[in-house]
């Protein structure tokens, strides 16, 4: 049986270089889609993120201030819970680069 896993990842400030690694890694592991909650990042990071979402199945929630990670995660979860094809949600920060095969290990257990 195939499982549809989505990721919620929170970012802020000038951290696109970290975010990009996380997104690339989770898609390599079979994630179906990513919701990024942008907690008021820099204009440079926002611009880079806008280019990335054109290439991948990434949705972004754009916050006009940094509401903190707890609130941002809640925003991402609410968005994904409306998606009936979502079996698992993996919550990461923009500096949490998963090890290879981390997703398959998580689903197994």
PDB file of N, CA, C and O in Angstrom, residues 27-89:
ATOM      1  N   UNK A  27      11.767  15.348  -0.784  1.00  0.00           N
ATOM      2  CA  UNK A  27      11.236  14.868  -2.065  1.00  0.00           C
ATOM      3  C   UNK A  27      12.018  13.660  -2.555  1.00  0.00           C
ATOM      4  O   UNK A  27      11.428  12.735  -3.119  1.00  0.00           O
ATOM      5  N   UNK A  28      13.316  13.629  -2.324  1.00  0.00           N
ATOM      6  CA  UNK A  28      14.118  12.460  -2.691  1.00  0.00           C
ATOM      7  C   UNK A  28      13.669  11.210  -1.944  1.00  0.00           C
ATOM      8  O   UNK A  28      13.881  10.092  -2.416  1.00  0.00           O
ATOM      9  N   UNK A  29      13.048  11.383  -0.784  1.00  0.00           N
ATOM     10  CA  UNK A  29      12.606  10.242   0.021  1.00  0.00           C
ATOM     11  C   UNK A  29      11.160   9.844  -0.251  1.00  0.00           C
ATOM     12  O   UNK A  29      10.636   8.939   0.392  1.00  0.00           O
ATOM     13  N   UNK A  30      10.499  10.506  -1.185  1.00  0.00           N
ATOM     14  CA  UNK A  30       9.162  10.090  -1.581  1.00  0.00           C
ATOM     15  C   UNK A  30       8.016  10.918  -1.041  1.00  0.00           C
ATOM     16  O   UNK A  30       6.848  10.528  -1.181  1.00  0.00           O
ATOM     17  N   UNK A  31       8.300  12.054  -0.452  1.00  0.00           N
ATOM     18  CA  UNK A  31       7.234  12.932   0.020  1.00  0.00           C
ATOM     19  C   UNK A  31       6.432  13.425  -1.179  1.00  0.00           C
ATOM     20  O   UNK A  31       6.985  13.711  -2.245  1.00  0.00           O
ATOM     21  N   UNK A  32       5.111  13.526  -1.004  1.00  0.00           N
ATOM     22  CA  UNK A  32       4.225  13.931  -2.089  1.00  0.00           C
ATOM     23  C   UNK A  32       4.206  15.452  -2.267  1.00  0.00           C
ATOM     24  O   UNK A  32       4.179  15.960  -3.376  1.00  0.00           O
ATOM     25  N   UNK A  33       4.196  16.176  -1.157  1.00  0.00           N
ATOM     26  CA  UNK A  33       4.135  17.626  -1.224  1.00  0.00           C
ATOM     27  C   UNK A  33       4.647  18.257   0.054  1.00  0.00           C
ATOM     28  O   UNK A  33       4.764  17.597   1.089  1.00  0.00           O
ATOM     29  N   UNK A  34       4.942  19.549  -0.032  1.00  0.00           N
ATOM     30  CA  UNK A  34       5.490  20.294   1.100  1.00  0.00           C
ATOM     31  C   UNK A  34       4.688  21.580   1.280  1.00  0.00           C
ATOM     32  O   UNK A  34       4.375  22.263   0.294  1.00  0.00           O
ATOM     33  N   UNK A  35       4.366  21.880   2.533  1.00  0.00           N
ATOM     34  CA  UNK A  35       3.817  23.180   2.887  1.00  0.00           C
ATOM     35  C   UNK A  35       4.892  23.908   3.675  1.00  0.00           C
ATOM     36  O   UNK A  35       5.324  23.434   4.725  1.00  0.00           O
ATOM     37  N   UNK A  36       5.344  25.032   3.139  1.00  0.00           N
ATOM     38  CA  UNK A  36       6.305  25.880   3.825  1.00  0.00           C
ATOM     39  C   UNK A  36       5.532  27.006   4.491  1.00  0.00           C
ATOM     40  O   UNK A  36       4.706  27.656   3.849  1.00  0.00           O
ATOM     41  N   UNK A  37       5.787  27.215   5.762  1.00  0.00           N
ATOM     42  CA  UNK A  37       5.230  28.374   6.440  1.00  0.00           C
ATOM     43  C   UNK A  37       6.367  29.378   6.565  1.00  0.00           C
ATOM     44  O   UNK A  37       7.331  29.149   7.281  1.00  0.00           O
ATOM     45  N   UNK A  38       6.246  30.456   5.802  1.00  0.00           N
ATOM     46  CA  UNK A  38       7.262  31.495   5.782  1.00  0.00           C
ATOM     47  C   UNK A  38       6.924  32.489   6.885  1.00  0.00           C
ATOM     48  O   UNK A  38       5.995  33.269   6.770  1.00  0.00           O
ATOM     49  N   UNK A  39       7.680  32.423   7.951  1.00  0.00           N
ATOM     50  CA  UNK A  39       7.459  33.253   9.133  1.00  0.00           C
ATOM     51  C   UNK A  39       8.244  34.559   8.999  1.00  0.00           C
ATOM     52  O   UNK A  39       9.116  34.861   9.798  1.00  0.00           O
ATOM     53  N   UNK A  40       7.909  35.285   7.935  1.00  0.00           N
ATOM     54  CA  UNK A  40       8.471  36.613   7.673  1.00  0.00           C
ATOM     55  C   UNK A  40       9.966  36.548   7.395  1.00  0.00           C
ATOM     56  O   UNK A  40      10.786  37.135   8.081  1.00  0.00           O
ATOM     57  N   UNK A  41      10.318  35.834   6.326  1.00  0.00           N
ATOM     58  CA  UNK A  41      11.724  35.749   5.930  1.00  0.00           C
ATOM     59  C   UNK A  41      12.139  37.009   5.171  1.00  0.00           C
ATOM     60  O   UNK A  41      11.314  37.871   4.850  1.00  0.00           O
ATOM     61  N   UNK A  42      13.417  37.091   4.834  1.00  0.00           N
ATOM     62  CA  UNK A  42      13.936  38.236   4.096  1.00  0.00           C
ATOM     63  C   UNK A  42      13.388  38.231   2.669  1.00  0.00           C
ATOM     64  O   UNK A  42      12.931  37.195   2.165  1.00  0.00           O
ATOM     65  N   UNK A  43      13.471  39.370   2.016  1.00  0.00           N
ATOM     66  CA  UNK A  43      13.003  39.472   0.625  1.00  0.00           C
ATOM     67  C   UNK A  43      13.784  38.527  -0.282  1.00  0.00           C
ATOM     68  O   UNK A  43      13.220  37.936  -1.197  1.00  0.00           O
ATOM     69  N   UNK A  44      15.068  38.374  -0.035  1.00  0.00           N
ATOM     70  CA  UNK A  44      15.890  37.469  -0.835  1.00  0.00           C
ATOM     71  C   UNK A  44      15.404  36.022  -0.697  1.00  0.00           C
ATOM     72  O   UNK A  44      15.253  35.309  -1.693  1.00  0.00           O
ATOM     73  N   UNK A  45      15.144  35.598   0.527  1.00  0.00           N
ATOM     74  CA  UNK A  45      14.641  34.237   0.752  1.00  0.00           C
ATOM     75  C   UNK A  45      13.268  34.050   0.116  1.00  0.00           C
ATOM     76  O   UNK A  45      12.984  33.012  -0.489  1.00  0.00           O
ATOM     77  N   UNK A  46      12.409  35.052   0.240  1.00  0.00           N
ATOM     78  CA  UNK A  46      11.070  34.965  -0.371  1.00  0.00           C
ATOM     79  C   UNK A  46      11.178  34.830  -1.886  1.00  0.00           C
ATOM     80  O   UNK A  46      10.458  34.030  -2.496  1.00  0.00           O
ATOM     81  N   UNK A  47      12.051  35.604  -2.486  1.00  0.00           N
ATOM     82  CA  UNK A  47      12.235  35.550  -3.932  1.00  0.00           C
ATOM     83  C   UNK A  47      12.718  34.168  -4.365  1.00  0.00           C
ATOM     84  O   UNK A  47      12.201  33.582  -5.330  1.00  0.00           O
ATOM     85  N   UNK A  48      13.704  33.633  -3.676  1.00  0.00           N
ATOM     86  CA  UNK A  48      14.202  32.285  -3.984  1.00  0.00           C
ATOM     87  C   UNK A  48      13.117  31.240  -3.805  1.00  0.00           C
ATOM     88  O   UNK A  48      13.010  30.303  -4.606  1.00  0.00           O
ATOM     89  N   UNK A  49      12.313  31.379  -2.776  1.00  0.00           N
ATOM     90  CA  UNK A  49      11.227  30.431  -2.528  1.00  0.00           C
ATOM     91  C   UNK A  49      10.177  30.510  -3.632  1.00  0.00           C
ATOM     92  O   UNK A  49       9.652  29.488  -4.073  1.00  0.00           O
ATOM     93  N   UNK A  50       9.878  31.703  -4.108  1.00  0.00           N
ATOM     94  CA  UNK A  50       8.915  31.850  -5.214  1.00  0.00           C
ATOM     95  C   UNK A  50       9.398  31.103  -6.458  1.00  0.00           C
ATOM     96  O   UNK A  50       8.592  30.509  -7.178  1.00  0.00           O
ATOM     97  N   UNK A  51      10.686  31.133  -6.728  1.00  0.00           N
ATOM     98  CA  UNK A  51      11.235  30.401  -7.872  1.00  0.00           C
ATOM     99  C   UNK A  51      11.150  28.887  -7.653  1.00  0.00           C
ATOM    100  O   UNK A  51      10.834  28.140  -8.575  1.00  0.00           O
ATOM    101  N   UNK A  52      11.406  28.450  -6.436  1.00  0.00           N
ATOM    102  CA  UNK A  52      11.385  27.018  -6.129  1.00  0.00           C
ATOM    103  C   UNK A  52       9.982  26.423  -6.263  1.00  0.00           C
ATOM    104  O   UNK A  52       9.836  25.312  -6.766  1.00  0.00           O
ATOM    105  N   UNK A  53       8.966  27.162  -5.842  1.00  0.00           N
ATOM    106  CA  UNK A  53       7.604  26.599  -5.878  1.00  0.00           C
ATOM    107  C   UNK A  53       7.095  26.414  -7.303  1.00  0.00           C
ATOM    108  O   UNK A  53       6.158  25.641  -7.524  1.00  0.00           O
ATOM    109  N   UNK A  54       7.722  27.059  -8.251  1.00  0.00           N
ATOM    110  CA  UNK A  54       7.347  26.854  -9.662  1.00  0.00           C
ATOM    111  C   UNK A  54       7.828  25.492 -10.154  1.00  0.00           C
ATOM    112  O   UNK A  54       7.273  24.946 -11.098  1.00  0.00           O
ATOM    113  N   UNK A  55       8.856  24.938  -9.505  1.00  0.00           N
ATOM    114  CA  UNK A  55       9.469  23.681  -9.940  1.00  0.00           C
ATOM    115  C   UNK A  55       8.917  22.455  -9.211  1.00  0.00           C
ATOM    116  O   UNK A  55       8.945  21.358  -9.750  1.00  0.00           O
ATOM    117  N   UNK A  56       8.463  22.630  -7.975  1.00  0.00           N
ATOM    118  CA  UNK A  56       8.096  21.491  -7.130  1.00  0.00           C
ATOM    119  C   UNK A  56       6.688  21.639  -6.562  1.00  0.00           C
ATOM    120  O   UNK A  56       6.105  22.722  -6.606  1.00  0.00           O
ATOM    121  N   UNK A  57       6.169  20.558  -5.995  1.00  0.00           N
ATOM    122  CA  UNK A  57       4.854  20.588  -5.350  1.00  0.00           C
ATOM    123  C   UNK A  57       4.993  21.180  -3.949  1.00  0.00           C
ATOM    124  O   UNK A  57       4.957  20.463  -2.951  1.00  0.00           O
ATOM    125  N   UNK A  58       5.188  22.499  -3.919  1.00  0.00           N
ATOM    126  CA  UNK A  58       5.372  23.220  -2.669  1.00  0.00           C
ATOM    127  C   UNK A  58       4.339  24.335  -2.595  1.00  0.00           C
ATOM    128  O   UNK A  58       4.194  25.118  -3.536  1.00  0.00           O
ATOM    129  N   UNK A  59       3.618  24.374  -1.483  1.00  0.00           N
ATOM    130  CA  UNK A  59       2.702  25.475  -1.212  1.00  0.00           C
ATOM    131  C   UNK A  59       3.310  26.301  -0.092  1.00  0.00           C
ATOM    132  O   UNK A  59       4.001  25.769   0.776  1.00  0.00           O
ATOM    133  N   UNK A  60       3.029  27.593  -0.095  1.00  0.00           N
ATOM    134  CA  UNK A  60       3.603  28.476   0.912  1.00  0.00           C
ATOM    135  C   UNK A  60       2.502  29.266   1.598  1.00  0.00           C
ATOM    136  O   UNK A  60       1.592  29.785   0.948  1.00  0.00           O
ATOM    137  N   UNK A  61       2.611  29.348   2.901  1.00  0.00           N
ATOM    138  CA  UNK A  61       1.799  30.266   3.698  1.00  0.00           C
ATOM    139  C   UNK A  61       2.728  31.423   4.030  1.00  0.00           C
ATOM    140  O   UNK A  61       3.763  31.224   4.671  1.00  0.00           O
ATOM    141  N   UNK A  62       2.395  32.611   3.584  1.00  0.00           N
ATOM    142  CA  UNK A  62       3.239  33.790   3.767  1.00  0.00           C
ATOM    143  C   UNK A  62       2.749  34.580   4.970  1.00  0.00           C
ATOM    144  O   UNK A  62       1.676  35.172   4.917  1.00  0.00           O
ATOM    145  N   UNK A  63       3.510  34.608   6.034  1.00  0.00           N
ATOM    146  CA  UNK A  63       3.154  35.405   7.212  1.00  0.00           C
ATOM    147  C   UNK A  63       3.803  36.777   7.134  1.00  0.00           C
ATOM    148  O   UNK A  63       4.947  36.898   6.703  1.00  0.00           O
ATOM    149  N   UNK A  64       3.087  37.790   7.603  1.00  0.00           N
ATOM    150  CA  UNK A  64       3.598  39.160   7.557  1.00  0.00           C
ATOM    151  C   UNK A  64       4.380  39.543   8.808  1.00  0.00           C
ATOM    152  O   UNK A  64       4.800  40.681   8.969  1.00  0.00           O
ATOM    153  N   UNK A  65       4.566  38.567   9.697  1.00  0.00           N
ATOM    154  CA  UNK A  65       5.455  38.709  10.847  1.00  0.00           C
ATOM    155  C   UNK A  65       5.796  37.312  11.340  1.00  0.00           C
ATOM    156  O   UNK A  65       5.186  36.337  10.916  1.00  0.00           O
ATOM    157  N   UNK A  66       6.776  37.212  12.228  1.00  0.00           N
ATOM    158  CA  UNK A  66       7.175  35.916  12.765  1.00  0.00           C
ATOM    159  C   UNK A  66       6.287  35.602  13.962  1.00  0.00           C
ATOM    160  O   UNK A  66       6.414  36.212  15.013  1.00  0.00           O
ATOM    161  N   UNK A  67       5.383  34.652  13.769  1.00  0.00           N
ATOM    162  CA  UNK A  67       4.422  34.274  14.814  1.00  0.00           C
ATOM    163  C   UNK A  67       4.951  33.183  15.727  1.00  0.00           C
ATOM    164  O   UNK A  67       4.246  32.736  16.621  1.00  0.00           O
ATOM    165  N   UNK A  68       6.163  32.701  15.495  1.00  0.00           N
ATOM    166  CA  UNK A  68       6.715  31.616  16.284  1.00  0.00           C
ATOM    167  C   UNK A  68       6.451  30.275  15.625  1.00  0.00           C
ATOM    168  O   UNK A  68       5.524  30.125  14.829  1.00  0.00           O
ATOM    169  N   UNK A  69       7.270  29.300  15.959  1.00  0.00           N
ATOM    170  CA  UNK A  69       7.180  28.008  15.274  1.00  0.00           C
ATOM    171  C   UNK A  69       5.899  27.248  15.608  1.00  0.00           C
ATOM    172  O   UNK A  69       5.330  26.590  14.739  1.00  0.00           O
ATOM    173  N   UNK A  70       5.437  27.322  16.855  1.00  0.00           N
ATOM    174  CA  UNK A  70       4.225  26.592  17.224  1.00  0.00           C
ATOM    175  C   UNK A  70       3.018  27.029  16.405  1.00  0.00           C
ATOM    176  O   UNK A  70       2.265  26.208  15.873  1.00  0.00           O
ATOM    177  N   UNK A  71       2.842  28.321  16.295  1.00  0.00           N
ATOM    178  CA  UNK A  71       1.721  28.854  15.519  1.00  0.00           C
ATOM    179  C   UNK A  71       1.879  28.508  14.034  1.00  0.00           C
ATOM    180  O   UNK A  71       0.914  28.130  13.369  1.00  0.00           O
ATOM    181  N   UNK A  72       3.105  28.630  13.535  1.00  0.00           N
ATOM    182  CA  UNK A  72       3.367  28.337  12.128  1.00  0.00           C
ATOM    183  C   UNK A  72       3.085  26.864  11.811  1.00  0.00           C
ATOM    184  O   UNK A  72       2.488  26.547  10.777  1.00  0.00           O
ATOM    185  N   UNK A  73       3.492  25.974  12.689  1.00  0.00           N
ATOM    186  CA  UNK A  73       3.208  24.548  12.484  1.00  0.00           C
ATOM    187  C   UNK A  73       1.700  24.319  12.453  1.00  0.00           C
ATOM    188  O   UNK A  73       1.191  23.577  11.614  1.00  0.00           O
ATOM    189  N   UNK A  74       0.990  24.971  13.355  1.00  0.00           N
ATOM    190  CA  UNK A  74      -0.473  24.852  13.380  1.00  0.00           C
ATOM    191  C   UNK A  74      -1.080  25.296  12.043  1.00  0.00           C
ATOM    192  O   UNK A  74      -1.984  24.639  11.523  1.00  0.00           O
ATOM    193  N   UNK A  75      -0.567  26.383  11.478  1.00  0.00           N
ATOM    194  CA  UNK A  75      -1.055  26.845  10.180  1.00  0.00           C
ATOM    195  C   UNK A  75      -0.851  25.779   9.104  1.00  0.00           C
ATOM    196  O   UNK A  75      -1.748  25.511   8.304  1.00  0.00           O
ATOM    197  N   UNK A  76       0.345  25.194   9.081  1.00  0.00           N
ATOM    198  CA  UNK A  76       0.636  24.168   8.090  1.00  0.00           C
ATOM    199  C   UNK A  76      -0.213  22.922   8.269  1.00  0.00           C
ATOM    200  O   UNK A  76      -0.706  22.348   7.292  1.00  0.00           O
ATOM    201  N   UNK A  77      -0.397  22.502   9.511  1.00  0.00           N
ATOM    202  CA  UNK A  77      -1.234  21.328   9.790  1.00  0.00           C
ATOM    203  C   UNK A  77      -2.675  21.557   9.350  1.00  0.00           C
ATOM    204  O   UNK A  77      -3.295  20.682   8.744  1.00  0.00           O
ATOM    205  N   UNK A  78      -3.208  22.722   9.654  1.00  0.00           N
ATOM    206  CA  UNK A  78      -4.585  23.028   9.262  1.00  0.00           C
ATOM    207  C   UNK A  78      -4.744  22.961   7.747  1.00  0.00           C
ATOM    208  O   UNK A  78      -5.731  22.427   7.246  1.00  0.00           O
ATOM    209  N   UNK A  79      -3.755  23.460   7.036  1.00  0.00           N
ATOM    210  CA  UNK A  79      -3.819  23.418   5.575  1.00  0.00           C
ATOM    211  C   UNK A  79      -3.801  21.978   5.069  1.00  0.00           C
ATOM    212  O   UNK A  79      -4.590  21.598   4.205  1.00  0.00           O
ATOM    213  N   UNK A  80      -2.919  21.157   5.625  1.00  0.00           N
ATOM    214  CA  UNK A  80      -2.806  19.774   5.156  1.00  0.00           C
ATOM    215  C   UNK A  80      -3.969  18.899   5.596  1.00  0.00           C
ATOM    216  O   UNK A  80      -4.333  17.963   4.887  1.00  0.00           O
ATOM    217  N   UNK A  81      -4.543  19.165   6.742  1.00  0.00           N
ATOM    218  CA  UNK A  81      -5.651  18.331   7.216  1.00  0.00           C
ATOM    219  C   UNK A  81      -6.899  18.471   6.344  1.00  0.00           C
ATOM    220  O   UNK A  81      -7.782  17.629   6.404  1.00  0.00           O
ATOM    221  N   UNK A  82      -6.929  19.494   5.517  1.00  0.00           N
ATOM    222  CA  UNK A  82      -8.020  19.651   4.551  1.00  0.00           C
ATOM    223  C   UNK A  82      -7.813  18.759   3.340  1.00  0.00           C
ATOM    224  O   UNK A  82      -8.702  18.592   2.521  1.00  0.00           O
ATOM    225  N   UNK A  83      -6.626  18.150   3.212  1.00  0.00           N
ATOM    226  CA  UNK A  83      -6.261  17.322   2.075  1.00  0.00           C
ATOM    227  C   UNK A  83      -6.575  15.863   2.398  1.00  0.00           C
ATOM    228  O   UNK A  83      -5.888  15.234   3.193  1.00  0.00           O
ATOM    229  N   UNK A  84      -7.592  15.315   1.770  1.00  0.00           N
ATOM    230  CA  UNK A  84      -8.028  13.951   2.086  1.00  0.00           C
ATOM    231  C   UNK A  84      -7.033  12.877   1.651  1.00  0.00           C
ATOM    232  O   UNK A  84      -7.112  11.751   2.109  1.00  0.00           O
ATOM    233  N   UNK A  85      -6.092  13.210   0.773  1.00  0.00           N
ATOM    234  CA  UNK A  85      -5.132  12.204   0.319  1.00  0.00           C
ATOM    235  C   UNK A  85      -3.886  12.148   1.206  1.00  0.00           C
ATOM    236  O   UNK A  85      -2.945  11.423   0.915  1.00  0.00           O
ATOM    237  N   UNK A  86      -3.879  12.885   2.292  1.00  0.00           N
ATOM    238  CA  UNK A  86      -2.719  12.961   3.179  1.00  0.00           C
ATOM    239  C   UNK A  86      -2.811  11.873   4.257  1.00  0.00           C
ATOM    240  O   UNK A  86      -3.705  11.885   5.087  1.00  0.00           O
ATOM    241  N   UNK A  87      -1.871  10.898   4.200  1.00  0.00           N
ATOM    242  CA  UNK A  87      -1.849   9.824   5.193  1.00  0.00           C
ATOM    243  C   UNK A  87      -0.940  10.155   6.372  1.00  0.00           C
ATOM    244  O   UNK A  87      -1.232   9.776   7.504  1.00  0.00           O
ATOM    245  N   UNK A  88       0.183  10.820   6.095  1.00  0.00           N
ATOM    246  CA  UNK A  88       1.152  11.182   7.126  1.00  0.00           C
ATOM    247  C   UNK A  88       1.576  12.631   6.935  1.00  0.00           C
ATOM    248  O   UNK A  88       1.661  13.108   5.811  1.00  0.00           O
ATOM    249  N   UNK A  89       1.884  13.287   8.053  1.00  0.00           N
ATOM    250  CA  UNK A  89       2.449  14.631   8.022  1.00  0.00           C
ATOM    251  C   UNK A  89       3.740  14.593   8.814  1.00  0.00           C
ATOM    252  O   UNK A  89       3.776  14.180   9.966  1.00  0.00           O
TER     253      UNK A  89
END
